[in-house]
Amino acid sequence: DTGVSQNPRHKITKRGQNVTFRCDPISEHNRLYWYRQTLGQGPEFLTYFQNEAQLEKSRLLSDRFSAERPKGSFSTLEIQRTEQGDSAMYLCASSLRDNLNTEAFFGQGTRLTVV
Amino acid sequence: DQQVKQNSPSLSVQEGRISILNCDYTNSMFDYFLWYKKYPAEGPTFLISISSIKDKNEDGRFTVFLNKSAKHLSLHIVPSQPGDSAVYFCAASAKDTGRRALTFGSGTRLQVQP
């Protein structure tokens, strides 16, 4: 499978716990994005990497959120001290830098439920 | 402030008929537009896109129209099939931000009745 892969698919955690999600982009894609989607809404941009550099962060990305892409390949998104409002689908996407008009390819997402 | 708006939360059409999904945007810097389709429990899947230098782009049964002066785009699906039933998201990006983010609408749920 050469698509964007996200793990885990589902995560249930207690409020106050830390969680970490992983994203493996399409191998030749140097751009990686994290989005969050809540019920009835479209995906909302969280952060963007070009290779290993995190070049943009949304104001939605509070201090409790941190994302890394250490070797320019896979990425992790960590949420510390989770809150019920963090419950959402977290989507990862990747694209190729060379063509500015290229579409982003999304993974299947990680659904987080904070209880 | 919603920069991309899909004002119809849902749409129901008969199989074989045309489906028209609409999208409006407010940010004049947007110059590249995309439509994604999403099935339950899956991530969005790219469908079709259009650059602001064009006013129409076709791909099989899917056609996207762009009216820059009205800041409006639409997706036409002809003929509609039951497998097209999904949530459709309109998205936009701006060249001046290096296409670092897509701004999505809230989606339109399309149901194609057999």
PDB file of C-alpha atoms in Angstrom:
ATOM      1  CA  ASP A   1       0.000   0.000   0.000  1.00  0.00           C
ATOM      2  CA  THR A   2       1.624   3.253  -1.105  1.00  0.00           C
ATOM      3  CA  GLY A   3      -0.915   5.669   0.388  1.00  0.00           C
ATOM      4  CA  VAL A   4      -0.704   7.777   3.528  1.00  0.00           C
ATOM      5  CA  SER A   5      -0.807   5.567   6.609  1.00  0.00           C
ATOM      6  CA  GLN A   6      -1.946   6.653  10.062  1.00  0.00           C
ATOM      7  CA  ASN A   7      -1.754   4.780  13.348  1.00  0.00           C
ATOM      8  CA  PRO A   8      -3.645   4.072  15.435  1.00  0.00           C
ATOM      9  CA  ARG A   9      -7.024   4.273  13.692  1.00  0.00           C
ATOM     10  CA  HIS A  10      -8.817   4.791  16.971  1.00  0.00           C
ATOM     11  CA  LYS A  11      -7.690   5.981  20.379  1.00  0.00           C
ATOM     12  CA  ILE A  12      -9.724   6.301  23.556  1.00  0.00           C
ATOM     13  CA  THR A  13      -7.990   8.037  26.403  1.00  0.00           C
ATOM     14  CA  LYS A  14      -8.826   9.513  29.765  1.00  0.00           C
ATOM     15  CA  ARG A  15      -8.769  13.241  30.232  1.00  0.00           C
ATOM     16  CA  GLY A  16      -5.342  14.411  31.299  1.00  0.00           C
ATOM     17  CA  GLN A  17      -3.418  11.613  29.573  1.00  0.00           C
ATOM     18  CA  ASN A  18      -0.918  12.152  26.759  1.00  0.00           C
ATOM     19  CA  VAL A  19      -1.442  10.601  23.343  1.00  0.00           C
ATOM     20  CA  THR A  20       0.759  10.287  20.281  1.00  0.00           C
ATOM     21  CA  PHE A  21      -0.272   9.600  16.706  1.00  0.00           C
ATOM     22  CA  ARG A  22       1.915   8.553  13.830  1.00  0.00           C
ATOM     23  CA  CYS A  23       1.712   9.367  10.127  1.00  0.00           C
ATOM     24  CA  ASP A  24       3.673   7.737   7.317  1.00  0.00           C
ATOM     25  CA  PRO A  25       3.318   9.833   4.152  1.00  0.00           C
ATOM     26  CA  ILE A  26       3.658   8.711   0.567  1.00  0.00           C
ATOM     27  CA  SER A  27       7.381   8.011   0.256  1.00  0.00           C
ATOM     28  CA  GLU A  28       8.387  10.618  -2.326  1.00  0.00           C
ATOM     29  CA  HIS A  29       6.253  13.395  -0.807  1.00  0.00           C
ATOM     30  CA  ASN A  30       8.239  16.066   0.993  1.00  0.00           C
ATOM     31  CA  ARG A  31       5.261  18.032   2.289  1.00  0.00           C
ATOM     32  CA  LEU A  32       3.296  16.743   5.259  1.00  0.00           C
ATOM     33  CA  TYR A  33       0.214  18.276   6.878  1.00  0.00           C
ATOM     34  CA  TRP A  34      -1.853  17.633   9.976  1.00  0.00           C
ATOM     35  CA  TYR A  35      -5.530  18.540  10.054  1.00  0.00           C
ATOM     36  CA  ARG A  36      -8.266  18.095  12.637  1.00  0.00           C
ATOM     37  CA  GLN A  37     -11.888  17.385  11.798  1.00  0.00           C
ATOM     38  CA  THR A  38     -14.820  17.588  14.181  1.00  0.00           C
ATOM     39  CA  LEU A  39     -18.358  16.424  13.542  1.00  0.00           C
ATOM     40  CA  GLY A  40     -20.157  18.411  10.880  1.00  0.00           C
ATOM     41  CA  GLN A  41     -17.100  20.434   9.933  1.00  0.00           C
ATOM     42  CA  GLY A  42     -14.472  20.252   7.270  1.00  0.00           C
ATOM     43  CA  PRO A  43     -10.845  19.510   8.114  1.00  0.00           C
ATOM     44  CA  GLU A  44      -9.028  22.376   9.825  1.00  0.00           C
ATOM     45  CA  PHE A  45      -5.336  22.956   9.231  1.00  0.00           C
ATOM     46  CA  LEU A  46      -3.039  22.382  12.214  1.00  0.00           C
ATOM     47  CA  THR A  47       0.545  22.324  10.963  1.00  0.00           C
ATOM     48  CA  TYR A  48       2.775  21.811   7.943  1.00  0.00           C
ATOM     49  CA  PHE A  49       6.220  20.327   7.357  1.00  0.00           C
ATOM     50  CA  GLN A  50       8.480  20.616   4.376  1.00  0.00           C
ATOM     51  CA  ASN A  51      10.931  17.764   4.792  1.00  0.00           C
ATOM     52  CA  GLU A  52      11.878  17.906   8.504  1.00  0.00           C
ATOM     53  CA  ALA A  53      11.190  21.622   8.947  1.00  0.00           C
ATOM     54  CA  GLN A  54       7.923  22.665  10.581  1.00  0.00           C
ATOM     55  CA  LEU A  55       7.145  25.792   8.578  1.00  0.00           C
ATOM     56  CA  GLU A  56       3.691  26.727   9.716  1.00  0.00           C
ATOM     57  CA  LYS A  57       1.458  26.204  12.733  1.00  0.00           C
ATOM     58  CA  SER A  58      -2.182  27.164  13.072  1.00  0.00           C
ATOM     59  CA  ARG A  59      -3.442  29.095  16.059  1.00  0.00           C
ATOM     60  CA  LEU A  60      -5.497  25.947  16.705  1.00  0.00           C
ATOM     61  CA  LEU A  61      -2.277  24.219  17.726  1.00  0.00           C
ATOM     62  CA  SER A  62      -2.127  25.062  21.418  1.00  0.00           C
ATOM     63  CA  ASP A  63       0.919  24.587  23.641  1.00  0.00           C
ATOM     64  CA  ARG A  64      -0.330  21.102  24.498  1.00  0.00           C
ATOM     65  CA  PHE A  65       0.161  20.007  20.897  1.00  0.00           C
ATOM     66  CA  SER A  66       3.520  19.205  19.376  1.00  0.00           C
ATOM     67  CA  ALA A  67       4.397  17.713  16.035  1.00  0.00           C
ATOM     68  CA  GLU A  68       7.663  16.379  14.714  1.00  0.00           C
ATOM     69  CA  ARG A  69       9.052  14.982  11.518  1.00  0.00           C
ATOM     70  CA  PRO A  70      12.578  14.089  12.616  1.00  0.00           C
ATOM     71  CA  LYS A  71      14.032  12.658   9.432  1.00  0.00           C
ATOM     72  CA  GLY A  72      11.687  14.164   6.918  1.00  0.00           C
ATOM     73  CA  SER A  73       9.796  10.906   6.595  1.00  0.00           C
ATOM     74  CA  PHE A  74       7.167   9.882   9.169  1.00  0.00           C
ATOM     75  CA  SER A  75       5.620  12.393  11.543  1.00  0.00           C
ATOM     76  CA  THR A  76       4.176  12.254  15.039  1.00  0.00           C
ATOM     77  CA  LEU A  77       1.543  14.445  16.643  1.00  0.00           C
ATOM     78  CA  GLU A  78       1.473  14.472  20.438  1.00  0.00           C
ATOM     79  CA  ILE A  79      -1.264  15.928  22.595  1.00  0.00           C
ATOM     80  CA  GLN A  80      -0.385  16.426  26.244  1.00  0.00           C
ATOM     81  CA  ARG A  81      -2.919  16.615  29.065  1.00  0.00           C
ATOM     82  CA  THR A  82      -5.804  15.774  26.759  1.00  0.00           C
ATOM     83  CA  GLU A  83      -9.132  17.551  27.190  1.00  0.00           C
ATOM     84  CA  GLN A  84     -12.584  16.486  26.060  1.00  0.00           C
ATOM     85  CA  GLY A  85     -12.479  19.215  23.435  1.00  0.00           C
ATOM     86  CA  ASP A  86      -9.581  17.421  21.778  1.00  0.00           C
ATOM     87  CA  SER A  87     -11.934  14.634  20.690  1.00  0.00           C
ATOM     88  CA  ALA A  88     -11.830  14.713  16.901  1.00  0.00           C
ATOM     89  CA  MET A  89     -10.523  12.959  13.814  1.00  0.00           C
ATOM     90  CA  TYR A  90      -6.866  13.799  13.239  1.00  0.00           C
ATOM     91  CA  LEU A  91      -5.934  13.627   9.597  1.00  0.00           C
ATOM     92  CA  CYS A  92      -2.505  13.535   8.021  1.00  0.00           C
ATOM     93  CA  ALA A  93      -1.875  14.412   4.385  1.00  0.00           C
ATOM     94  CA  SER A  94       1.139  14.610   2.112  1.00  0.00           C
ATOM     95  CA  SER A  95       1.997  16.210  -1.204  1.00  0.00           C
ATOM     96  CA  LEU A  96       4.911  16.822  -3.520  1.00  0.00           C
ATOM     97  CA  ARG A  97       6.682  20.175  -3.329  1.00  0.00           C
ATOM     98  CA  ASP A  98       7.682  20.389  -6.978  1.00  0.00           C
ATOM     99  CA  ASN A  99       4.235  21.090  -8.343  1.00  0.00           C
ATOM    100  CA  LEU A 100       2.551  23.881  -6.443  1.00  0.00           C
ATOM    101  CA  ASN A 101      -0.806  22.908  -7.797  1.00  0.00           C
ATOM    102  CA  THR A 102      -0.692  19.333  -6.650  1.00  0.00           C
ATOM    103  CA  GLU A 103      -3.378  17.914  -4.449  1.00  0.00           C
ATOM    104  CA  ALA A 104      -2.768  16.621  -0.941  1.00  0.00           C
ATOM    105  CA  PHE A 105      -3.404  12.940  -0.290  1.00  0.00           C
ATOM    106  CA  PHE A 106      -5.022  12.116   3.022  1.00  0.00           C
ATOM    107  CA  GLY A 107      -4.678   9.148   5.305  1.00  0.00           C
ATOM    108  CA  GLN A 108      -7.648   7.441   6.923  1.00  0.00           C
ATOM    109  CA  GLY A 109      -7.223   9.433  10.114  1.00  0.00           C
ATOM    110  CA  THR A 110      -6.951   8.706  13.815  1.00  0.00           C
ATOM    111  CA  ARG A 111     -10.173   9.129  15.727  1.00  0.00           C
ATOM    112  CA  LEU A 112      -9.471  10.375  19.247  1.00  0.00           C
ATOM    113  CA  THR A 113     -12.058  10.122  21.996  1.00  0.00           C
ATOM    114  CA  VAL A 114     -11.247  11.730  25.325  1.00  0.00           C
ATOM    115  CA  VAL A 115     -13.438  10.478  28.179  1.00  0.00           C
TER     116      VAL A 115
ATOM    117  CA  ASP B   1     -14.665  33.759   9.753  1.00  0.00           C
ATOM    118  CA  GLN B   2     -15.456  31.013   7.245  1.00  0.00           C
ATOM    119  CA  GLN B   3     -13.437  31.704   4.127  1.00  0.00           C
ATOM    120  CA  VAL B   4     -14.901  28.716   2.255  1.00  0.00           C
ATOM    121  CA  LYS B   5     -18.617  28.096   2.552  1.00  0.00           C
ATOM    122  CA  GLN B   6     -20.794  25.228   1.485  1.00  0.00           C
ATOM    123  CA  ASN B   7     -24.261  26.431   2.300  1.00  0.00           C
ATOM    124  CA  SER B   8     -26.118  23.216   1.520  1.00  0.00           C
ATOM    125  CA  PRO B   9     -25.508  20.606   4.208  1.00  0.00           C
ATOM    126  CA  SER B  10     -27.204  17.919   2.158  1.00  0.00           C
ATOM    127  CA  LEU B  11     -28.428  17.092  -1.321  1.00  0.00           C
ATOM    128  CA  SER B  12     -30.501  14.197  -2.598  1.00  0.00           C
ATOM    129  CA  VAL B  13     -30.736  13.280  -6.283  1.00  0.00           C
ATOM    130  CA  GLN B  14     -32.009  10.363  -8.324  1.00  0.00           C
ATOM    131  CA  GLU B  15     -29.599   7.968  -9.961  1.00  0.00           C
ATOM    132  CA  GLY B  16     -28.791   9.075 -13.503  1.00  0.00           C
ATOM    133  CA  ARG B  17     -29.572  12.734 -12.832  1.00  0.00           C
ATOM    134  CA  ILE B  18     -27.140  15.599 -12.408  1.00  0.00           C
ATOM    135  CA  SER B  19     -25.767  16.485  -8.972  1.00  0.00           C
ATOM    136  CA  ILE B  20     -24.656  20.079  -8.484  1.00  0.00           C
ATOM    137  CA  LEU B  21     -22.684  20.966  -5.381  1.00  0.00           C
ATOM    138  CA  ASN B  22     -21.893  24.593  -4.678  1.00  0.00           C
ATOM    139  CA  CYS B  23     -19.113  26.402  -2.885  1.00  0.00           C
ATOM    140  CA  ASP B  24     -18.430  30.077  -2.186  1.00  0.00           C
ATOM    141  CA  TYR B  25     -15.237  31.701  -0.975  1.00  0.00           C
ATOM    142  CA  THR B  26     -14.377  35.095   0.398  1.00  0.00           C
ATOM    143  CA  ASN B  27     -10.570  35.247   0.251  1.00  0.00           C
ATOM    144  CA  SER B  28      -9.550  36.821  -3.058  1.00  0.00           C
ATOM    145  CA  MET B  29      -6.043  35.362  -2.666  1.00  0.00           C
ATOM    146  CA  PHE B  30      -7.315  31.826  -3.213  1.00  0.00           C
ATOM    147  CA  ASP B  31      -6.234  30.692  -6.645  1.00  0.00           C
ATOM    148  CA  TYR B  32      -6.437  26.910  -6.562  1.00  0.00           C
ATOM    149  CA  PHE B  33      -9.526  24.953  -5.682  1.00  0.00           C
ATOM    150  CA  LEU B  34     -10.131  21.287  -5.002  1.00  0.00           C
ATOM    151  CA  TRP B  35     -13.011  18.950  -4.333  1.00  0.00           C
ATOM    152  CA  TYR B  36     -12.628  15.997  -2.008  1.00  0.00           C
ATOM    153  CA  LYS B  37     -15.019  13.131  -1.392  1.00  0.00           C
ATOM    154  CA  LYS B  38     -15.254  11.468   1.989  1.00  0.00           C
ATOM    155  CA  TYR B  39     -16.840   8.185   2.945  1.00  0.00           C
ATOM    156  CA  PRO B  40     -17.561   7.396   6.619  1.00  0.00           C
ATOM    157  CA  ALA B  41     -14.518   6.303   8.631  1.00  0.00           C
ATOM    158  CA  GLU B  42     -12.154   7.189   5.789  1.00  0.00           C
ATOM    159  CA  GLY B  43      -9.971  10.171   5.006  1.00  0.00           C
ATOM    160  CA  PRO B  44     -10.917  12.611   2.241  1.00  0.00           C
ATOM    161  CA  THR B  45     -10.124  11.436  -1.284  1.00  0.00           C
ATOM    162  CA  PHE B  46      -9.104  13.918  -3.955  1.00  0.00           C
ATOM    163  CA  LEU B  47     -11.641  14.223  -6.754  1.00  0.00           C
ATOM    164  CA  ILE B  48     -10.857  17.133  -9.052  1.00  0.00           C
ATOM    165  CA  SER B  49      -9.192  20.527  -8.967  1.00  0.00           C
ATOM    166  CA  ILE B  50      -9.135  23.790 -10.872  1.00  0.00           C
ATOM    167  CA  SER B  51      -6.676  26.641 -11.111  1.00  0.00           C
ATOM    168  CA  SER B  52      -7.904  30.224 -11.203  1.00  0.00           C
ATOM    169  CA  ILE B  53      -6.567  30.601 -14.744  1.00  0.00           C
ATOM    170  CA  LYS B  54      -9.350  28.291 -15.902  1.00  0.00           C
ATOM    171  CA  ASP B  55     -13.100  28.426 -15.590  1.00  0.00           C
ATOM    172  CA  LYS B  56     -13.814  24.766 -16.197  1.00  0.00           C
ATOM    173  CA  ASN B  57     -12.130  21.417 -15.672  1.00  0.00           C
ATOM    174  CA  GLU B  58     -13.537  18.022 -16.587  1.00  0.00           C
ATOM    175  CA  ASP B  59     -12.635  14.522 -15.525  1.00  0.00           C
ATOM    176  CA  GLY B  60     -15.054  11.851 -16.662  1.00  0.00           C
ATOM    177  CA  ARG B  61     -18.399  12.348 -14.952  1.00  0.00           C
ATOM    178  CA  PHE B  62     -17.042  15.209 -12.836  1.00  0.00           C
ATOM    179  CA  THR B  63     -16.819  18.835 -13.939  1.00  0.00           C
ATOM    180  CA  VAL B  64     -15.821  21.791 -11.816  1.00  0.00           C
ATOM    181  CA  PHE B  65     -16.793  25.327 -12.811  1.00  0.00           C
ATOM    182  CA  LEU B  66     -15.143  28.442 -11.407  1.00  0.00           C
ATOM    183  CA  ASN B  67     -16.666  31.924 -11.462  1.00  0.00           C
ATOM    184  CA  LYS B  68     -13.925  34.175 -10.116  1.00  0.00           C
ATOM    185  CA  SER B  69     -15.947  37.364 -10.208  1.00  0.00           C
ATOM    186  CA  ALA B  70     -18.641  35.762  -8.052  1.00  0.00           C
ATOM    187  CA  LYS B  71     -16.089  33.850  -5.951  1.00  0.00           C
ATOM    188  CA  HIS B  72     -18.129  30.740  -6.604  1.00  0.00           C
ATOM    189  CA  LEU B  73     -17.393  27.244  -7.780  1.00  0.00           C
ATOM    190  CA  SER B  74     -19.543  24.236  -8.403  1.00  0.00           C
ATOM    191  CA  LEU B  75     -19.074  20.526  -8.929  1.00  0.00           C
ATOM    192  CA  HIS B  76     -21.293  18.763 -11.424  1.00  0.00           C
ATOM    193  CA  ILE B  77     -21.638  14.995 -11.405  1.00  0.00           C
ATOM    194  CA  VAL B  78     -23.319  13.543 -14.485  1.00  0.00           C
ATOM    195  CA  PRO B  79     -24.784  10.971 -14.369  1.00  0.00           C
ATOM    196  CA  SER B  80     -25.015  10.488 -10.629  1.00  0.00           C
ATOM    197  CA  GLN B  81     -24.531   6.967  -9.305  1.00  0.00           C
ATOM    198  CA  PRO B  82     -25.379   5.456  -5.910  1.00  0.00           C
ATOM    199  CA  GLY B  83     -21.647   4.998  -5.248  1.00  0.00           C
ATOM    200  CA  ASP B  84     -21.289   8.785  -5.383  1.00  0.00           C
ATOM    201  CA  SER B  85     -23.148   9.029  -2.079  1.00  0.00           C
ATOM    202  CA  ALA B  86     -20.643  10.635   0.275  1.00  0.00           C
ATOM    203  CA  VAL B  87     -19.735  13.957   1.865  1.00  0.00           C
ATOM    204  CA  TYR B  88     -18.125  16.375  -0.580  1.00  0.00           C
ATOM    205  CA  PHE B  89     -15.726  19.054   0.612  1.00  0.00           C
ATOM    206  CA  CYS B  90     -14.656  22.108  -1.292  1.00  0.00           C
ATOM    207  CA  ALA B  91     -11.142  23.346  -0.459  1.00  0.00           C
ATOM    208  CA  ALA B  92      -8.983  26.269  -1.503  1.00  0.00           C
ATOM    209  CA  SER B  93      -5.376  27.326  -1.307  1.00  0.00           C
ATOM    210  CA  ALA B  94      -3.395  30.488  -2.008  1.00  0.00           C
ATOM    211  CA  LYS B  95      -0.170  30.697  -3.966  1.00  0.00           C
ATOM    212  CA  ASP B  96       1.106  33.580  -1.872  1.00  0.00           C
ATOM    213  CA  THR B  97       1.262  31.304   1.183  1.00  0.00           C
ATOM    214  CA  GLY B  98       3.133  28.622  -0.751  1.00  0.00           C
ATOM    215  CA  ARG B  99       0.107  26.370  -0.624  1.00  0.00           C
ATOM    216  CA  ARG B 100       0.950  25.446   2.934  1.00  0.00           C
ATOM    217  CA  ALA B 101      -2.630  24.837   3.925  1.00  0.00           C
ATOM    218  CA  LEU B 102      -5.985  23.970   2.463  1.00  0.00           C
ATOM    219  CA  THR B 103      -9.036  25.794   3.753  1.00  0.00           C
ATOM    220  CA  PHE B 104     -12.067  23.536   3.674  1.00  0.00           C
ATOM    221  CA  GLY B 105     -15.772  24.158   3.608  1.00  0.00           C
ATOM    222  CA  SER B 106     -18.056  22.307   6.004  1.00  0.00           C
ATOM    223  CA  GLY B 107     -19.139  19.777   3.405  1.00  0.00           C
ATOM    224  CA  THR B 108     -22.287  18.712   1.559  1.00  0.00           C
ATOM    225  CA  ARG B 109     -23.687  15.235   2.061  1.00  0.00           C
ATOM    226  CA  LEU B 110     -24.818  13.841  -1.267  1.00  0.00           C
ATOM    227  CA  GLN B 111     -27.258  10.977  -1.377  1.00  0.00           C
ATOM    228  CA  VAL B 112     -27.955   9.375  -4.735  1.00  0.00           C
ATOM    229  CA  GLN B 113     -31.175   7.400  -4.693  1.00  0.00           C
ATOM    230  CA  PRO B 114     -31.308   4.227  -6.835  1.00  0.00           C
TER     231      PRO B 114
END
